[in-house]
Tab-separated table of C-alpha atoms and ligand atoms in Angstrom:
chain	number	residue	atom	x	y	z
A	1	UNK	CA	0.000	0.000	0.000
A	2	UNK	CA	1.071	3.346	-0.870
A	3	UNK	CA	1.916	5.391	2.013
A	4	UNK	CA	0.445	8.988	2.570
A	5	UNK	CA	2.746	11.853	1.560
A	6	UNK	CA	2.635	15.089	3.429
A	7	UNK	CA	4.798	18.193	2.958
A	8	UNK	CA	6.526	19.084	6.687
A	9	UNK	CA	6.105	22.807	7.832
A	10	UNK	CA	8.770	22.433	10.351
A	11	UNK	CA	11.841	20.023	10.023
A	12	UNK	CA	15.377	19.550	11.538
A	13	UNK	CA	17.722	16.505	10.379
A	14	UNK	CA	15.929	13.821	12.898
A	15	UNK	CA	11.927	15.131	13.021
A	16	UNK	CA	9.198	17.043	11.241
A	17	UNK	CA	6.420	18.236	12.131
A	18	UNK	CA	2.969	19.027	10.664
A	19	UNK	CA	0.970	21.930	11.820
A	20	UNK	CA	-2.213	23.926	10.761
A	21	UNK	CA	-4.959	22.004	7.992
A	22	UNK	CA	-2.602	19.153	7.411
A	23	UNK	CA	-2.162	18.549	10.827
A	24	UNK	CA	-6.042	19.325	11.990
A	25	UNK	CA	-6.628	16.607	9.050
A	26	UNK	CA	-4.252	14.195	10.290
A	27	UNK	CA	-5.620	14.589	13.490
A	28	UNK	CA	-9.342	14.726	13.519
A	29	UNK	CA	-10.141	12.652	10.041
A	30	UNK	CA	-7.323	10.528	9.585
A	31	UNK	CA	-7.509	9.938	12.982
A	32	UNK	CA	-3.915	9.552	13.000
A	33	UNK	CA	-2.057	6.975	15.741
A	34	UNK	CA	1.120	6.846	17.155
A	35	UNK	CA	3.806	4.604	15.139
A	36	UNK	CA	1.535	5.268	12.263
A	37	UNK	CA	3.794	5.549	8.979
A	38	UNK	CA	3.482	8.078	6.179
A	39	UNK	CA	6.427	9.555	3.573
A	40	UNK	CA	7.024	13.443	4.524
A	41	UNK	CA	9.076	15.820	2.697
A	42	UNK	CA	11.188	17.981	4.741
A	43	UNK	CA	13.744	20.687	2.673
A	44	UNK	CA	13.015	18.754	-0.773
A	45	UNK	CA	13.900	15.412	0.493
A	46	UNK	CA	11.388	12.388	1.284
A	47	UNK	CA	11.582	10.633	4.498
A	48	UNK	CA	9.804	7.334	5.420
A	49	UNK	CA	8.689	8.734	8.668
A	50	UNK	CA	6.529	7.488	11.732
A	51	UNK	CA	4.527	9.746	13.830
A	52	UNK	CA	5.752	10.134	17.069
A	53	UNK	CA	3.400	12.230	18.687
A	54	UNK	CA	-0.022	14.028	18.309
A	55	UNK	CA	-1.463	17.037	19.638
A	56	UNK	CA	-4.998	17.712	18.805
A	57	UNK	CA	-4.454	21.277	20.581
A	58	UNK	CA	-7.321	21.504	22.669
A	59	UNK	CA	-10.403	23.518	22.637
A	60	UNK	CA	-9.118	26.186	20.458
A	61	UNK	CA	-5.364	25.339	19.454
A	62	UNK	CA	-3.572	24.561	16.808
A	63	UNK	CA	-2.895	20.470	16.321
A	64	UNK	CA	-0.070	19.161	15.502
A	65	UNK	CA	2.121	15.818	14.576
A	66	UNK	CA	5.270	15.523	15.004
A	67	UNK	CA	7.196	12.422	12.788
A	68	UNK	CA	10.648	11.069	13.253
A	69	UNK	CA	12.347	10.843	10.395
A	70	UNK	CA	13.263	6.776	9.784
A	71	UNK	CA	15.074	6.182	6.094
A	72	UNK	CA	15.519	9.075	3.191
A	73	UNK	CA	13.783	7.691	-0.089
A	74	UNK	CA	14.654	8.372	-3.480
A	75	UNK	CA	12.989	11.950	-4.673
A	76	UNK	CA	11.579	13.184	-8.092
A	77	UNK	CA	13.171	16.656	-8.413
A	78	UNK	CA	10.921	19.421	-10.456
A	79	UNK	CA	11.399	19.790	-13.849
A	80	UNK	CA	14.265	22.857	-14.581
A	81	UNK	CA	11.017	24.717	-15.701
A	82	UNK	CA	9.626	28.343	-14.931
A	83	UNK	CA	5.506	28.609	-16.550
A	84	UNK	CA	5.500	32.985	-16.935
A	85	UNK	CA	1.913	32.928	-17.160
A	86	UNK	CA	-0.161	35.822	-17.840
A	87	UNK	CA	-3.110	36.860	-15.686
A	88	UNK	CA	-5.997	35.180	-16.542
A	89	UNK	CA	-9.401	33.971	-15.285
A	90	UNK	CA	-8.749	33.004	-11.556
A	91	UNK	CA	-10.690	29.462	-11.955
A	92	UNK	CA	-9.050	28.619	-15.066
A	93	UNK	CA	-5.998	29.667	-13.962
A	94	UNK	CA	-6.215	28.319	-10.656
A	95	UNK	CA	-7.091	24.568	-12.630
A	96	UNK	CA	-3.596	25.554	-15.053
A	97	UNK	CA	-1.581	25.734	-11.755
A	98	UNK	CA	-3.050	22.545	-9.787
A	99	UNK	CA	-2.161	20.956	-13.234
A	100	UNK	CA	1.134	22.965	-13.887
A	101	UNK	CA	2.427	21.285	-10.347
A	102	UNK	CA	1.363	17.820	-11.080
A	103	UNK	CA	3.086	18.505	-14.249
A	104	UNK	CA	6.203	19.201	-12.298
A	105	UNK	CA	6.683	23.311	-12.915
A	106	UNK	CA	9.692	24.488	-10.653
A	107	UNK	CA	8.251	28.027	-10.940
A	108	UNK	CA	5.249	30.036	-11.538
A	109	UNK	CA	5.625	33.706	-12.378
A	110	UNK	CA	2.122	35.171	-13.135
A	111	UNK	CA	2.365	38.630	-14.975
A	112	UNK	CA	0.314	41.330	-15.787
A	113	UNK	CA	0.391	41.453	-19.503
A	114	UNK	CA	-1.349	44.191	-21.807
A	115	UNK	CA	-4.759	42.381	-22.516
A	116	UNK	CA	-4.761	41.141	-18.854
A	117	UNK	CA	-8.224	42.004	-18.242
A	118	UNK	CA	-8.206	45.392	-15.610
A	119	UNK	CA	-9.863	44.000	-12.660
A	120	UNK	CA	-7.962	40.411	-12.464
A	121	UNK	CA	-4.702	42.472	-12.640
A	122	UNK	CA	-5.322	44.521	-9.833
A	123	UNK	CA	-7.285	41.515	-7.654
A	124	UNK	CA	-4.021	39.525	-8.379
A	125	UNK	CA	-1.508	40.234	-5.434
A	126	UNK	CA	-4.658	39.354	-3.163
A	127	UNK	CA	-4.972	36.147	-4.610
A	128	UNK	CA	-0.983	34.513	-4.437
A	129	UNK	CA	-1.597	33.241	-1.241
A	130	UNK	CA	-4.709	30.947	-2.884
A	131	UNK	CA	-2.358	30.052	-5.431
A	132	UNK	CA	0.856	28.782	-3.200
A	133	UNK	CA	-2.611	27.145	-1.134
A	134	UNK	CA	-3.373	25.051	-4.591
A	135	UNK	CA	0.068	24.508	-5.438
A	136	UNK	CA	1.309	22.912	-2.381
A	137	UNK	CA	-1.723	20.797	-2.105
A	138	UNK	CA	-1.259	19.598	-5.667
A	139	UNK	CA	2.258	19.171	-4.962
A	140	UNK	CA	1.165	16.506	-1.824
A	141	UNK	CA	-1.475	14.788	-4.084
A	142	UNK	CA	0.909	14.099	-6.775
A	143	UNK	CA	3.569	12.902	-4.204
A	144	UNK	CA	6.039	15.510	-5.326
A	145	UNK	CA	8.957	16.129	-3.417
A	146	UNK	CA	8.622	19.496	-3.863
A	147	UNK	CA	6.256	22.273	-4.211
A	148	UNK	CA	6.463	25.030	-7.159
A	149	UNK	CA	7.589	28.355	-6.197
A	150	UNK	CA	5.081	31.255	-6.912
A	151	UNK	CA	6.292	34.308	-7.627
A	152	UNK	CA	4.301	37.775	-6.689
A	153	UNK	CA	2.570	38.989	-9.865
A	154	UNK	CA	4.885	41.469	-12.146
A	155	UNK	CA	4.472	43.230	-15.108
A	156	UNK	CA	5.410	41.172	-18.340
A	157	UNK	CA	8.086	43.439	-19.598
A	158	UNK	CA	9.650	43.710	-16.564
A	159	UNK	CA	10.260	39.710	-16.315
A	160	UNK	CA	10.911	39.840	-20.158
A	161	UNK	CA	13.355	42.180	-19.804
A	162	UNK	CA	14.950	40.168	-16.670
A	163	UNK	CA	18.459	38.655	-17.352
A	164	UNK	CA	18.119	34.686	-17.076
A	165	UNK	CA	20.346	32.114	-18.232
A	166	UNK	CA	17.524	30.355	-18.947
A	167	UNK	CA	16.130	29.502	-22.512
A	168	UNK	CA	13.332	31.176	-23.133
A	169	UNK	CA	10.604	30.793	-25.141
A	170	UNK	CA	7.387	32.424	-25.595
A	171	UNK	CA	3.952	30.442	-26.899
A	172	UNK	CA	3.317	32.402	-29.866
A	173	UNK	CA	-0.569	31.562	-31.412
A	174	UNK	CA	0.445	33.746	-34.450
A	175	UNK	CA	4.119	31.539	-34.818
A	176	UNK	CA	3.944	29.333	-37.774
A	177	UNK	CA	7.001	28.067	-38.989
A	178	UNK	CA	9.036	26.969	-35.250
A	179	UNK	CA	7.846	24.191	-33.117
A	180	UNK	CA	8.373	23.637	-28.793
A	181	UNK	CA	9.200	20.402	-30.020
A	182	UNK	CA	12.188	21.563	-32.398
A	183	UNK	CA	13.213	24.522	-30.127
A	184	UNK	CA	13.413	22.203	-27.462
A	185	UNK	CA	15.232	19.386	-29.086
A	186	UNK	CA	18.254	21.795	-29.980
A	187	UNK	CA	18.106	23.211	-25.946
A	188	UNK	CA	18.510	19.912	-24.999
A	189	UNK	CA	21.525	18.910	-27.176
A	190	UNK	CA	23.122	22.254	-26.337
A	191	UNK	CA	22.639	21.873	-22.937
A	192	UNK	CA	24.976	18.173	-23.158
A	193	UNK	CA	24.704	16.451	-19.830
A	194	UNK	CA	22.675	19.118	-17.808
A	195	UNK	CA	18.430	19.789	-18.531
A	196	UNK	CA	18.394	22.944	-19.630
A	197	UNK	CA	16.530	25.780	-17.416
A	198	UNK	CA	13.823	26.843	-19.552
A	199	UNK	CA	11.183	29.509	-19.059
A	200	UNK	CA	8.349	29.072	-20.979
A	201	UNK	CA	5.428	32.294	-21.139
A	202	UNK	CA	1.683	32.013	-21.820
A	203	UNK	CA	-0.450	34.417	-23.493
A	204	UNK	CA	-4.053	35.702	-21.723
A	205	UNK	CA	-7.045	35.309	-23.183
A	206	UNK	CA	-7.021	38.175	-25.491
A	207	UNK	CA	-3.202	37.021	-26.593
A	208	UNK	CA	0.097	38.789	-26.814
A	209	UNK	CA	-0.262	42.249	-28.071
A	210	UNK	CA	2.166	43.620	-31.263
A	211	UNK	CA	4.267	45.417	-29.195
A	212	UNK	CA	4.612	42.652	-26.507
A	213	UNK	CA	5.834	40.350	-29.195
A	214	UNK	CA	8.251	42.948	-30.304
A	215	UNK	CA	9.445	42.754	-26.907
A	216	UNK	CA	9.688	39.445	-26.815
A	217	UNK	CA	12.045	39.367	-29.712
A	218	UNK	CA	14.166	42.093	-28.599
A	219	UNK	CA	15.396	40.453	-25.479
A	220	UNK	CA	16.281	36.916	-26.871
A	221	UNK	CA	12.611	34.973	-26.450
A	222	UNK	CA	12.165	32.082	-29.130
A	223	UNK	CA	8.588	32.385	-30.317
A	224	UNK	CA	7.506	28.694	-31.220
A	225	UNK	CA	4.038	27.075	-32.173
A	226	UNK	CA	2.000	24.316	-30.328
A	227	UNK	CA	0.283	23.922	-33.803
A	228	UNK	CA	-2.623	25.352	-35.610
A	229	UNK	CA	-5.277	25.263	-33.414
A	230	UNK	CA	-5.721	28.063	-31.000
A	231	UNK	CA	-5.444	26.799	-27.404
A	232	UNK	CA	-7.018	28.197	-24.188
A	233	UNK	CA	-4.489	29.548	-22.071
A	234	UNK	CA	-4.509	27.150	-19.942
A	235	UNK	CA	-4.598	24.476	-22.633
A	236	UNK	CA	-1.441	25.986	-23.867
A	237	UNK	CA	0.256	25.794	-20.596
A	238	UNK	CA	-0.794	22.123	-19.908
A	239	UNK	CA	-0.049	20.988	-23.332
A	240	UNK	CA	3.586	22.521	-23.236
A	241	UNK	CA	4.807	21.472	-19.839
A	242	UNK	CA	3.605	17.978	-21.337
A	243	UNK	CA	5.617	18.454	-24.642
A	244	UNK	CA	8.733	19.541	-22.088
A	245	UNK	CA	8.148	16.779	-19.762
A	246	UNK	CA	8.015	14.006	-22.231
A	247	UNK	CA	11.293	15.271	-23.650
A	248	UNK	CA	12.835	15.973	-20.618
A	249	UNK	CA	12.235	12.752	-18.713
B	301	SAM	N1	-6.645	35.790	-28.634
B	301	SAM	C1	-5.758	34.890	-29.370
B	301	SAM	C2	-6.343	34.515	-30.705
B	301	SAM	O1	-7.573	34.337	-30.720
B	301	SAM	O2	-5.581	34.343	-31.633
B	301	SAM	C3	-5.583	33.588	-28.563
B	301	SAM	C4	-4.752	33.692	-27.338
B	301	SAM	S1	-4.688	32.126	-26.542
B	301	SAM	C5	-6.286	32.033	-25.888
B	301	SAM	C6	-3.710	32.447	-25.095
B	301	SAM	C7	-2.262	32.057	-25.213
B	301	SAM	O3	-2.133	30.650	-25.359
B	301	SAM	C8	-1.525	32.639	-26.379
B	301	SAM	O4	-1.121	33.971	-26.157
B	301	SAM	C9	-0.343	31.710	-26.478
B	301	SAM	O5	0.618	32.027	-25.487
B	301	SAM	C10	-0.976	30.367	-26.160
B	301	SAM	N2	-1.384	29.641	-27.346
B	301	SAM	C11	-2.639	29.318	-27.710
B	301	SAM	N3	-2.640	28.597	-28.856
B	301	SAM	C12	-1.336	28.470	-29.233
B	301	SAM	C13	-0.658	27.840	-30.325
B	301	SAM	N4	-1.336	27.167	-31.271
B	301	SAM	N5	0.690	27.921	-30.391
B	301	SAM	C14	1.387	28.585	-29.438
B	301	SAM	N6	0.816	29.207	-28.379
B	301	SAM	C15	-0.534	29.145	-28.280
């Protein structure tokens, strides 16, 4: 049987502990016993762990469970991959980053791009918490070792603009003639040994504007095609990350 995984909030080289809604779930649905056995990250490493002790907190507190750390077990690092994904619908792109982590995205960076719609660009920055919420719960369902890091939202140009070693490409609807596939094929054989560190950017709904692909182009983005069809957003994010991932691993 496949034992739980749960993400540690606090950790030191022999224990970690679980506090807050994972432990309160652990606690009072799990029902959660002493010696009981579960796999729990702690600093991006997985532990076989056994709980050692449980505290349901009392009237009013906080529980918590406390594991010791038994045997390190191998770990599936993230994907080298940053998703710069422009500010879309929140419950679309709240489904694009539950799937994005799954996926295994290092990174999110949502940005404010030109035809991010007014109103989700200035709700945004009230919303990041939700998102690391979704992320590091889709990180624990998908037994992840790690969970993505979320950036606070930016403007596009000024992560466009941002020096990176990384490759980086841009999802381009209007691209015809270069493919991921191809663009990532030569990364990867330049790259030799290593997985290249790639940042890939996503479009909103209303799609890049002239002068944003212009920008694009000035500062060393490849634009590249997913193919004819035009995608959703978050179609287009899901669809690459799965294009990277089967070439990557
Ligand atoms: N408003 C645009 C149009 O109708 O042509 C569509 C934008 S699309 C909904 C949102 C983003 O998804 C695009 O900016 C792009 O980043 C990505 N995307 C969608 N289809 C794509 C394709 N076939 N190739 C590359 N990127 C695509």
């Amino acid at each position: 049987m496949t034992r739980r995984r749960w993400i540690a909030d606090d950790w030191d080289e022999a224990t970690a502990t679980l506090k807050g809604a994972q432990a309160e779930h652990m606690v009072r649905v799990l029902r959660a016993q002493v010696g009981g056995q579960a796999d729990v990250v702690a600093g991006g490493r997985v532990f076989h762990a056994e709980v050692a002790s449980i505290s349901d907190g009392g009237p009013g507190g906080r529980a918590e469970v406390r594991f010791n750390l038994v045997a390190e077990v191998e770990s599936d690092p993230a994907m080298p991959v940053t998703l710069v994904m422009s500010i879309f619908k929140f419950d679309h792109m709240e489904w694009a980053i539950e799937k994005a982590t799954e996926l295994g995205v290092a990174t999110i960076a949502p940005v404010i791009a030109r035809r991010t719609e007014k109103h989700l660009a200035l709700a945004a920055m009230k919303r990041v918490e939700r998102w690391r919420r979704i992320a590091h719960e889709a990180a624990q369902q998908s037994r992840r070792s790690d969970v993505p890091v979320i950036h606070d939202p930016v403007k596009l140009s000024e992560r466009v603009r941002a020096t990176s070693s990384s490759k980086r490409i841009v999802l381009a609807e209007q691209e015809r003639s270069t493919t991921l596939r191809g663009t990532l094929a030569e990364a990867i054989a330049a790259a030799g040994t290593e997985m290249p560190d790639l940042e890939l950017a996503i479009g909103p709904e209303g799609g890049w504007a002239p002068e944003e692909e212009a920008l694009f182009d000035a500062n060393g983005w490849q634009a590249v095609s997913l193919g004819t069809r035009i995608l959703r957003a978050e179609t287009a994010a899901i669809a690459a990350l799965a294009v990277v991932s089967s070439m990557l691993e």
